[in-house]
Amino acid sequence: MNKRKILITGGAGFIGSHVVRRFVRNYPNDHIINGDALTYAGNLENLSDVDGASNYFFEKLDITNIDAVREVFEKHEISDVIHLAAESHVDRSIEGPMEFVMSNVVGTVNLLNAAKEFWKSGEHIFHHVSTDEVYGSLGDDGLFTEETSYDPRSPYSASKASSDHFVRAYFHTYGLPVKISNCSNNYGSHHFPEKLIPLMIHNILNNKPLPIYGKGDNIRDWLWVEDHASAIDKIFSEGRLGEAYNVGGLNEWTNIELVRFLCRLMDEKLGRKSGESEKLITYVKDRAGHDKRYAIDATKLENELGWKPSITFEEGLSKTVDWYLDNSEWVNKVTSGSYKDYYENMYGNRT
Ligand code: NAD
Ligand code: TYD
């Protein structure tokens, strides 16, 4: 097989860095090109352990700039794309939707156009990484399947739904070889402390209030980030063209139960008295348009491609907390500067 030149967009972000690391190690004969704009969420230190690998390349790339995208396709003779670059935080999308339109919608269409222009012959794959949030919000029962109608309700999920539609449209209209994966909430190492789990770990460590939106009874379905990376590898390598695959681990938690569990785990690890961290729990004003419940049915991925999560939530969360305890320098770096302004703006007047 010819050497593949795989562009992984958003490779300096949380999930992207795990995908890049996996591909650099698993596919030493291919070129892995990380194209990332290095926004507040992108951090090359996430990849310090693969930085020197001979099959790894970094390009500072803003996907909203079509000329820059074309340049990277040309320079590296890109044969495949795994597209993760996006604005990814719902709360930020409520404050400012336009950046989400630009990176998530315009950026995706730029990549699709470049792939369409450069891939005139040969075998190629455009794997678009998306979210279960495109399906909207569930009631008490049921799971999202690949047949669930799209019903996005936040600016973030609306932008991701739009990008999914464009990817499918390029398959049907131009025959572009695409695949889509829609995954549930991820957690793990290198997660920017604005999303629920890393924010709570950070605040527990620093004895800061733990802001629970509304009653804390919203439900999310959590998957360890390395299991998401293994699912992306499976789907990219063996999934059918034109198909979407849901990714999730049947692991639903209400936010409040999850935070209580995390508090108990961290009390143990930090040698605190039992119940100490839970005292930090603070109920705050709910998120606007807060989706009640997400839960994924990943039967298609399991039956067709034999994928399963590798570890339990208890194991994954314990590993995650250990990583944050061992990497305080990383946390200090990402929480200095503009993070403080973000935090004040989001939580300052919320209680
Ligand atoms: P993240 O916010 O941690 O990282 C996003 C990365 O994209 C950053 O490195 C950032 O610099 C880069 N980026 C943003 N705008 C860009 C632009 N215009 N050009 C180039 N790079 C840009 O996000 P994440 O949590 O790692 O999510 C990655 C992908 O997975 C996203 O597409 C997201 O929608 C999807 N996803 C995330 C989750 C989750 O739980 N985090 C779940 C399912 C799907
Ligand atoms: P988040 O990690 O932002 O992921 P998403 O909204 O994409 O699912 O939030 C997960 C859940 O946690 C969601 O129901 C909102 C809630 N939440 C809080 O209660 N407090 C917080 O400080 C944050 C960031 C989230």
Short mmCIF file of C-alpha atoms and ligand atoms in Angstrom, two decimals:
data_model
loop_
_atom_site.label_atom_id
_atom_site.label_comp_id
_atom_site.label_asym_id
_atom_site.label_seq_id
_atom_site.Cartn_x
_atom_site.Cartn_y
_atom_site.Cartn_z
CA MET A 1 0.00 0.00 0.00
CA ASN A 2 1.20 3.55 -0.76
CA LYS A 3 2.26 5.68 2.16
CA ARG A 4 -0.86 7.49 3.40
CA LYS A 5 -0.63 11.18 4.28
CA ILE A 6 -3.31 11.65 6.86
CA LEU A 7 -4.32 15.17 7.85
CA ILE A 8 -5.74 15.17 11.39
CA THR A 9 -7.36 18.56 12.02
CA GLY A 10 -7.63 19.75 15.61
CA GLY A 11 -4.81 17.41 16.56
CA ALA A 12 -3.59 19.71 19.33
CA GLY A 13 -6.94 19.61 21.13
CA PHE A 14 -8.23 17.19 23.73
CA ILE A 15 -9.50 14.31 21.57
CA GLY A 16 -7.32 15.18 18.59
CA SER A 17 -4.10 14.77 20.56
CA HIS A 18 -5.13 11.24 21.57
CA VAL A 19 -5.98 10.41 17.96
CA VAL A 20 -2.68 11.84 16.65
CA ARG A 21 -0.69 9.93 19.27
CA ARG A 22 -2.47 6.68 18.39
CA PHE A 23 -1.97 7.11 14.63
CA VAL A 24 1.69 8.18 14.90
CA ARG A 25 2.41 5.02 16.93
CA ASN A 26 0.14 2.56 15.10
CA TYR A 27 0.98 3.63 11.56
CA PRO A 28 4.74 4.33 11.45
CA ASN A 29 4.77 3.97 7.64
CA ASP A 30 2.22 6.74 7.12
CA HIS A 31 2.67 10.49 7.48
CA ILE A 32 0.49 12.02 10.18
CA ILE A 33 -0.03 15.74 9.68
CA ASN A 34 -1.57 17.63 12.56
CA GLY A 35 -3.31 20.77 11.22
CA ASP A 36 -4.41 23.00 14.06
CA ALA A 37 -4.99 26.74 14.54
CA LEU A 38 -3.87 26.52 18.20
CA THR A 39 -6.86 28.35 19.65
CA TYR A 40 -7.25 28.54 23.45
CA ALA A 41 -8.14 24.80 23.28
CA GLY A 42 -5.14 23.70 21.24
CA ASN A 43 -1.84 22.99 22.94
CA LEU A 44 1.20 21.41 21.33
CA GLU A 45 2.43 20.27 24.73
CA ASN A 46 -0.36 17.70 24.51
CA LEU A 47 1.84 16.00 21.92
CA SER A 48 5.32 16.43 23.40
CA ASP A 49 5.76 12.65 23.47
CA VAL A 50 5.35 12.24 19.68
CA ASP A 51 6.87 15.53 18.64
CA GLY A 52 10.16 14.02 17.49
CA ALA A 53 8.64 11.06 15.59
CA SER A 54 9.81 10.91 11.96
CA ASN A 55 6.25 10.34 10.65
CA TYR A 56 4.72 13.30 12.57
CA PHE A 57 4.33 16.81 11.11
CA PHE A 58 2.66 19.92 12.48
CA GLU A 59 1.07 22.69 10.43
CA LYS A 60 -0.44 25.74 12.07
CA LEU A 61 -3.64 25.79 10.05
CA ASP A 62 -6.84 27.80 10.40
CA ILE A 63 -9.45 25.81 8.48
CA THR A 64 -11.59 28.92 7.96
CA ASN A 65 -8.89 30.03 5.49
CA ILE A 66 -9.38 28.08 2.25
CA ASP A 67 -6.02 29.16 0.81
CA ALA A 68 -4.22 27.82 3.87
CA VAL A 69 -6.18 24.56 3.64
CA ARG A 70 -5.29 24.17 -0.06
CA GLU A 71 -1.64 24.87 0.72
CA VAL A 72 -1.49 22.06 3.29
CA PHE A 73 -3.20 19.63 0.88
CA GLU A 74 -0.69 20.51 -1.82
CA LYS A 75 2.44 20.58 0.33
CA HIS A 76 1.79 17.25 2.07
CA GLU A 77 -0.13 15.54 -0.76
CA ILE A 78 -2.88 14.78 1.72
CA SER A 79 -4.54 11.42 0.97
CA ASP A 80 -6.94 11.21 3.91
CA VAL A 81 -8.55 13.49 6.48
CA ILE A 82 -9.69 12.87 10.03
CA HIS A 83 -11.50 16.06 10.89
CA LEU A 84 -11.72 17.03 14.56
CA ALA A 85 -10.99 20.77 14.50
CA ALA A 86 -13.93 22.64 15.96
CA GLU A 87 -15.12 25.03 18.58
CA SER A 88 -16.43 22.47 21.06
CA HIS A 89 -17.87 24.04 24.20
CA VAL A 90 -21.66 24.55 24.46
CA ASP A 91 -21.37 27.38 27.01
CA ARG A 92 -19.05 29.34 24.72
CA SER A 93 -21.44 28.77 21.80
CA ILE A 94 -24.23 30.38 23.82
CA GLU A 95 -22.04 33.45 24.41
CA GLY A 96 -20.83 33.72 20.80
CA PRO A 97 -22.26 31.46 18.07
CA MET A 98 -20.45 33.00 15.10
CA GLU A 99 -17.06 31.45 15.82
CA PHE A 100 -18.87 28.10 15.82
CA VAL A 101 -20.37 28.83 12.40
CA MET A 102 -16.94 29.81 11.09
CA SER A 103 -14.81 26.92 12.36
CA ASN A 104 -17.41 24.16 12.45
CA VAL A 105 -19.43 24.91 9.32
CA VAL A 106 -17.26 27.07 7.02
CA GLY A 107 -14.09 25.25 8.13
CA THR A 108 -15.63 21.85 7.37
CA VAL A 109 -16.85 22.97 3.94
CA ASN A 110 -13.36 24.35 3.16
CA LEU A 111 -11.87 20.94 3.94
CA LEU A 112 -14.51 19.17 1.86
CA ASN A 113 -13.81 21.50 -1.07
CA ALA A 114 -10.06 20.91 -0.83
CA ALA A 115 -10.60 17.13 -0.71
CA LYS A 116 -12.93 17.33 -3.72
CA GLU A 117 -10.40 19.42 -5.63
CA PHE A 118 -7.27 17.35 -4.83
CA TRP A 119 -8.67 13.81 -4.76
CA LYS A 120 -9.19 13.13 -8.44
CA SER A 121 -8.00 9.52 -8.35
CA GLY A 122 -6.82 6.88 -5.90
CA GLU A 123 -8.25 5.79 -2.57
CA HIS A 124 -9.14 8.36 0.03
CA ILE A 125 -11.16 8.77 3.23
CA PHE A 126 -12.66 11.90 4.77
CA HIS A 127 -13.62 10.95 8.32
CA HIS A 128 -15.71 13.61 10.02
CA VAL A 129 -15.74 13.43 13.83
CA SER A 130 -19.00 14.62 15.30
CA THR A 131 -21.14 14.48 18.41
CA ASP A 132 -24.32 12.81 19.67
CA GLU A 133 -25.61 16.31 20.51
CA VAL A 134 -26.82 16.63 16.90
CA TYR A 135 -29.71 14.28 17.84
CA GLY A 136 -31.07 16.72 20.43
CA SER A 137 -32.26 15.76 23.89
CA LEU A 138 -33.76 12.48 25.16
CA GLY A 139 -36.53 11.98 27.72
CA ASP A 140 -36.25 9.33 30.43
CA ASP A 141 -36.13 6.41 27.97
CA GLY A 142 -34.51 5.44 24.71
CA LEU A 143 -31.10 5.82 23.12
CA PHE A 144 -29.81 7.71 20.08
CA THR A 145 -29.31 5.39 17.10
CA GLU A 146 -27.93 6.30 13.68
CA GLU A 147 -31.57 6.56 12.51
CA THR A 148 -32.57 9.17 15.13
CA SER A 149 -33.62 12.41 13.43
CA TYR A 150 -31.35 15.38 13.86
CA ASP A 151 -32.73 17.95 16.33
CA PRO A 152 -29.82 20.16 17.47
CA ARG A 153 -30.74 22.66 20.17
CA SER A 154 -27.60 24.62 21.09
CA PRO A 155 -25.54 26.80 18.75
CA TYR A 156 -22.73 24.25 19.16
CA SER A 157 -24.87 21.26 18.18
CA ALA A 158 -26.54 23.25 15.38
CA SER A 159 -23.10 23.98 13.90
CA LYS A 160 -22.02 20.33 14.20
CA ALA A 161 -25.32 19.12 12.69
CA SER A 162 -24.81 21.51 9.79
CA SER A 163 -21.28 20.19 9.24
CA ASP A 164 -22.57 16.58 9.29
CA HIS A 165 -25.17 17.49 6.66
CA PHE A 166 -22.50 19.06 4.43
CA VAL A 167 -20.30 15.97 4.75
CA ARG A 168 -23.21 13.71 3.75
CA ALA A 169 -24.15 16.11 0.93
CA TYR A 170 -20.62 15.86 -0.52
CA PHE A 171 -20.92 12.05 -0.46
CA HIS A 172 -24.24 12.06 -2.31
CA THR A 173 -23.56 14.96 -4.68
CA TYR A 174 -19.88 14.57 -5.53
CA GLY A 175 -19.15 11.00 -4.44
CA LEU A 176 -16.58 12.17 -1.88
CA PRO A 177 -15.54 9.12 0.20
CA VAL A 178 -16.78 10.16 3.64
CA LYS A 179 -17.46 8.54 7.00
CA ILE A 180 -19.04 10.16 10.06
CA SER A 181 -18.82 9.20 13.72
CA ASN A 182 -21.10 10.65 16.42
CA CYS A 183 -19.72 10.18 19.91
CA SER A 184 -21.00 10.77 23.43
CA ASN A 185 -19.23 12.96 26.04
CA ASN A 186 -15.52 12.20 26.41
CA TYR A 187 -13.30 12.44 29.47
CA GLY A 188 -9.61 11.76 30.07
CA SER A 189 -6.18 13.38 30.17
CA HIS A 190 -5.35 16.72 28.47
CA HIS A 191 -8.97 17.92 28.77
CA PHE A 192 -9.26 21.70 28.97
CA PRO A 193 -10.81 22.61 32.37
CA GLU A 194 -13.94 24.22 30.97
CA LYS A 195 -15.96 21.00 30.49
CA LEU A 196 -17.64 19.31 33.44
CA ILE A 197 -15.11 16.66 34.51
CA PRO A 198 -11.80 18.56 34.19
CA LEU A 199 -13.38 21.72 35.63
CA MET A 200 -14.59 19.79 38.70
CA ILE A 201 -11.21 18.06 39.16
CA HIS A 202 -9.47 21.43 38.96
CA ASN A 203 -11.87 23.07 41.43
CA ILE A 204 -11.78 20.19 43.91
CA LEU A 205 -7.98 20.38 43.91
CA ASN A 206 -8.11 24.12 44.53
CA ASN A 207 -10.98 24.03 47.06
CA LYS A 208 -13.14 26.17 44.79
CA PRO A 209 -16.97 25.92 44.51
CA LEU A 210 -18.23 23.12 42.22
CA PRO A 211 -20.86 24.82 40.03
CA ILE A 212 -23.76 22.48 39.24
CA TYR A 213 -26.15 23.86 36.62
CA GLY A 214 -29.83 23.73 37.60
CA LYS A 215 -30.75 20.71 39.74
CA GLY A 216 -27.84 18.56 38.54
CA ASP A 217 -30.28 16.01 37.11
CA ASN A 218 -29.19 16.33 33.49
CA ILE A 219 -27.73 13.10 32.17
CA ARG A 220 -24.65 12.55 30.03
CA ASP A 221 -23.15 9.31 28.69
CA TRP A 222 -19.38 9.32 29.35
CA LEU A 223 -16.66 7.60 27.32
CA TRP A 224 -12.91 7.46 28.00
CA VAL A 225 -11.11 9.49 25.33
CA GLU A 226 -8.72 6.65 24.41
CA ASP A 227 -11.75 4.48 23.65
CA HIS A 228 -13.06 7.22 21.36
CA ALA A 229 -9.65 7.29 19.65
CA SER A 230 -9.76 3.50 19.17
CA ALA A 231 -13.30 3.80 17.72
CA ILE A 232 -12.13 6.49 15.28
CA ASP A 233 -9.25 4.21 14.23
CA LYS A 234 -11.70 1.31 13.68
CA ILE A 235 -14.18 3.38 11.70
CA PHE A 236 -11.49 5.12 9.66
CA SER A 237 -9.82 1.78 8.87
CA GLU A 238 -12.79 -0.57 8.46
CA GLY A 239 -16.04 1.44 8.41
CA ARG A 240 -18.19 1.65 5.29
CA LEU A 241 -18.10 4.76 3.10
CA GLY A 242 -21.11 7.04 3.36
CA GLU A 243 -22.06 5.59 6.76
CA ALA A 244 -22.40 7.12 10.21
CA TYR A 245 -21.43 5.23 13.36
CA ASN A 246 -22.51 6.10 16.89
CA VAL A 247 -19.80 5.76 19.56
CA GLY A 248 -20.59 5.36 23.26
CA GLY A 249 -20.15 3.09 26.24
CA LEU A 250 -23.61 2.81 27.88
CA ASN A 251 -22.41 4.86 30.83
CA GLU A 252 -25.08 7.34 31.90
CA TRP A 253 -24.69 9.57 34.93
CA THR A 254 -26.65 12.51 36.29
CA ASN A 255 -24.25 15.41 36.72
CA ILE A 256 -24.73 15.54 40.47
CA GLU A 257 -24.09 11.81 40.97
CA LEU A 258 -20.99 12.06 38.81
CA VAL A 259 -19.63 15.02 40.76
CA ARG A 260 -20.34 13.28 44.08
CA PHE A 261 -18.50 10.20 42.83
CA LEU A 262 -15.57 12.35 41.75
CA CYS A 263 -15.51 14.06 45.15
CA ARG A 264 -15.31 10.69 46.94
CA LEU A 265 -12.55 9.49 44.61
CA MET A 266 -10.53 12.65 45.11
CA ASP A 267 -11.04 12.70 48.90
CA GLU A 268 -9.41 9.26 48.91
CA LYS A 269 -6.55 10.22 46.59
CA LEU A 270 -5.86 13.53 48.37
CA GLY A 271 -6.14 12.01 51.85
CA ARG A 272 -9.02 14.31 52.72
CA LYS A 273 -11.72 13.45 55.26
CA SER A 274 -14.67 11.63 53.69
CA GLY A 275 -17.30 14.18 52.58
CA GLU A 276 -14.83 17.07 52.54
CA SER A 277 -14.93 17.84 48.80
CA GLU A 278 -18.72 17.42 48.51
CA LYS A 279 -19.09 20.50 50.70
CA LEU A 280 -17.86 22.51 47.69
CA ILE A 281 -20.92 21.59 45.59
CA THR A 282 -22.82 24.78 44.68
CA TYR A 283 -26.01 24.86 42.62
CA VAL A 284 -25.92 27.70 40.09
CA LYS A 285 -28.16 29.19 37.42
CA ASP A 286 -28.98 26.65 34.73
CA ARG A 287 -27.51 26.71 31.22
CA ALA A 288 -29.89 28.27 28.65
CA GLY A 289 -31.62 25.54 26.60
CA HIS A 290 -29.88 22.84 28.67
CA ASP A 291 -30.37 19.43 26.99
CA LYS A 292 -31.79 16.94 29.50
CA ARG A 293 -30.29 13.62 28.52
CA TYR A 294 -27.88 12.14 25.99
CA ALA A 295 -27.39 8.37 25.61
CA ILE A 296 -25.86 6.44 22.73
CA ASP A 297 -26.70 3.09 21.20
CA ALA A 298 -23.39 1.90 19.69
CA THR A 299 -24.72 -1.52 18.56
CA LYS A 300 -23.91 -0.85 14.89
CA LEU A 301 -20.25 -0.15 15.67
CA GLU A 302 -20.05 -3.20 17.94
CA ASN A 303 -21.80 -5.59 15.53
CA GLU A 304 -20.21 -4.40 12.30
CA LEU A 305 -16.69 -3.58 13.44
CA GLY A 306 -16.33 -5.39 16.78
CA TRP A 307 -15.52 -2.22 18.76
CA LYS A 308 -16.07 -2.07 22.52
CA PRO A 309 -14.86 0.30 25.24
CA SER A 310 -11.76 -1.10 26.93
CA ILE A 311 -12.21 0.09 30.51
CA THR A 312 -14.90 0.89 33.06
CA PHE A 313 -15.81 4.43 34.08
CA GLU A 314 -14.36 3.84 37.54
CA GLU A 315 -10.97 2.86 36.06
CA GLY A 316 -11.02 5.67 33.50
CA LEU A 317 -11.92 8.33 36.03
CA SER A 318 -9.25 7.13 38.42
CA LYS A 319 -6.61 7.28 35.65
CA THR A 320 -7.86 10.73 34.66
CA VAL A 321 -7.61 12.14 38.18
CA ASP A 322 -4.11 10.64 38.51
CA TRP A 323 -3.08 12.39 35.29
CA TYR A 324 -4.25 15.78 36.61
CA LEU A 325 -2.48 15.18 39.92
CA ASP A 326 0.74 14.31 38.07
CA ASN A 327 0.52 17.19 35.57
CA SER A 328 -0.10 20.30 37.63
CA GLU A 329 2.28 22.26 35.39
CA TRP A 330 0.08 21.58 32.32
CA VAL A 331 -2.99 22.67 34.30
CA ASN A 332 -1.25 25.81 35.60
CA LYS A 333 -0.25 26.78 32.07
CA VAL A 334 -3.68 26.35 30.50
CA THR A 335 -5.46 28.08 33.38
CA SER A 336 -3.27 31.16 33.42
CA GLY A 337 -4.03 34.22 31.28
CA SER A 338 -7.35 34.27 29.43
CA TYR A 339 -8.79 31.31 31.37
CA LYS A 340 -9.25 33.59 34.37
CA ASP A 341 -11.36 36.02 32.29
CA TYR A 342 -13.38 33.15 30.87
CA TYR A 343 -14.01 31.77 34.37
CA GLU A 344 -15.09 35.12 35.77
CA ASN A 345 -17.41 35.76 32.83
CA MET A 346 -19.03 32.30 33.01
CA TYR A 347 -19.24 31.77 36.77
CA GLY A 348 -18.66 35.17 38.42
CA ASN A 349 -22.34 36.17 38.69
CA ARG A 350 -23.93 32.77 38.40
CA THR A 351 -24.78 31.76 41.98
P1 NAD B 1 -11.15 20.84 21.79
O1 NAD B 1 -11.91 22.13 21.93
O2 NAD B 1 -10.40 20.29 22.93
O3 NAD B 1 -10.11 20.97 20.59
C1 NAD B 1 -10.44 21.54 19.37
C2 NAD B 1 -9.17 21.73 18.57
O4 NAD B 1 -9.52 22.31 17.31
C3 NAD B 1 -8.15 22.68 19.24
O5 NAD B 1 -6.85 22.13 19.14
C4 NAD B 1 -8.25 23.95 18.42
O6 NAD B 1 -7.04 24.68 18.37
C5 NAD B 1 -8.66 23.41 17.05
N1 NAD B 1 -9.40 24.40 16.24
C6 NAD B 1 -10.48 25.13 16.59
N2 NAD B 1 -10.84 25.94 15.57
C7 NAD B 1 -9.96 25.70 14.56
C8 NAD B 1 -9.80 26.22 13.26
N3 NAD B 1 -10.59 27.19 12.78
N4 NAD B 1 -8.82 25.72 12.48
C9 NAD B 1 -7.99 24.74 12.94
N5 NAD B 1 -8.07 24.25 14.19
C10 NAD B 1 -9.05 24.72 14.99
O7 NAD B 1 -12.24 19.81 21.23
P2 NAD B 1 -12.39 18.25 21.52
O8 NAD B 1 -13.20 18.07 22.74
O9 NAD B 1 -11.07 17.60 21.40
O10 NAD B 1 -13.30 17.83 20.29
C11 NAD B 1 -12.72 17.46 19.04
C12 NAD B 1 -13.82 17.09 18.07
O11 NAD B 1 -14.61 16.03 18.59
C13 NAD B 1 -14.79 18.25 17.80
O12 NAD B 1 -15.13 18.20 16.43
C14 NAD B 1 -16.00 17.91 18.66
O13 NAD B 1 -17.18 18.43 18.10
C15 NAD B 1 -15.98 16.39 18.63
N6 NAD B 1 -16.56 15.73 19.81
C16 NAD B 1 -16.18 16.10 21.08
C17 NAD B 1 -16.72 15.41 22.17
C18 NAD B 1 -16.28 15.74 23.59
O14 NAD B 1 -16.84 15.19 24.53
N7 NAD B 1 -15.31 16.60 23.80
C19 NAD B 1 -17.63 14.38 21.97
C20 NAD B 1 -17.99 14.03 20.66
C21 NAD B 1 -17.44 14.71 19.59
P1 TYD B 2 -20.10 19.82 29.33
O1 TYD B 2 -18.90 19.13 29.87
O2 TYD B 2 -20.03 21.25 28.99
O3 TYD B 2 -20.55 18.96 28.05
P2 TYD B 2 -21.91 19.06 27.15
O4 TYD B 2 -22.70 20.23 27.57
O5 TYD B 2 -21.37 19.19 25.76
O6 TYD B 2 -22.62 17.77 27.40
O7 TYD B 2 -21.28 19.63 30.36
C1 TYD B 2 -21.69 18.34 30.78
C2 TYD B 2 -22.87 18.50 31.71
O8 TYD B 2 -22.44 19.15 32.90
C3 TYD B 2 -23.98 19.37 31.13
O9 TYD B 2 -25.24 18.84 31.54
C4 TYD B 2 -23.74 20.72 31.77
C5 TYD B 2 -23.17 20.37 33.13
N1 TYD B 2 -22.21 21.34 33.71
C6 TYD B 2 -22.39 21.80 35.03
O10 TYD B 2 -23.35 21.44 35.71
N2 TYD B 2 -21.47 22.69 35.53
C7 TYD B 2 -20.41 23.12 34.81
O11 TYD B 2 -19.60 23.95 35.33
C8 TYD B 2 -20.22 22.62 33.48
C9 TYD B 2 -19.05 23.05 32.65
C10 TYD B 2 -21.14 21.72 32.98
#
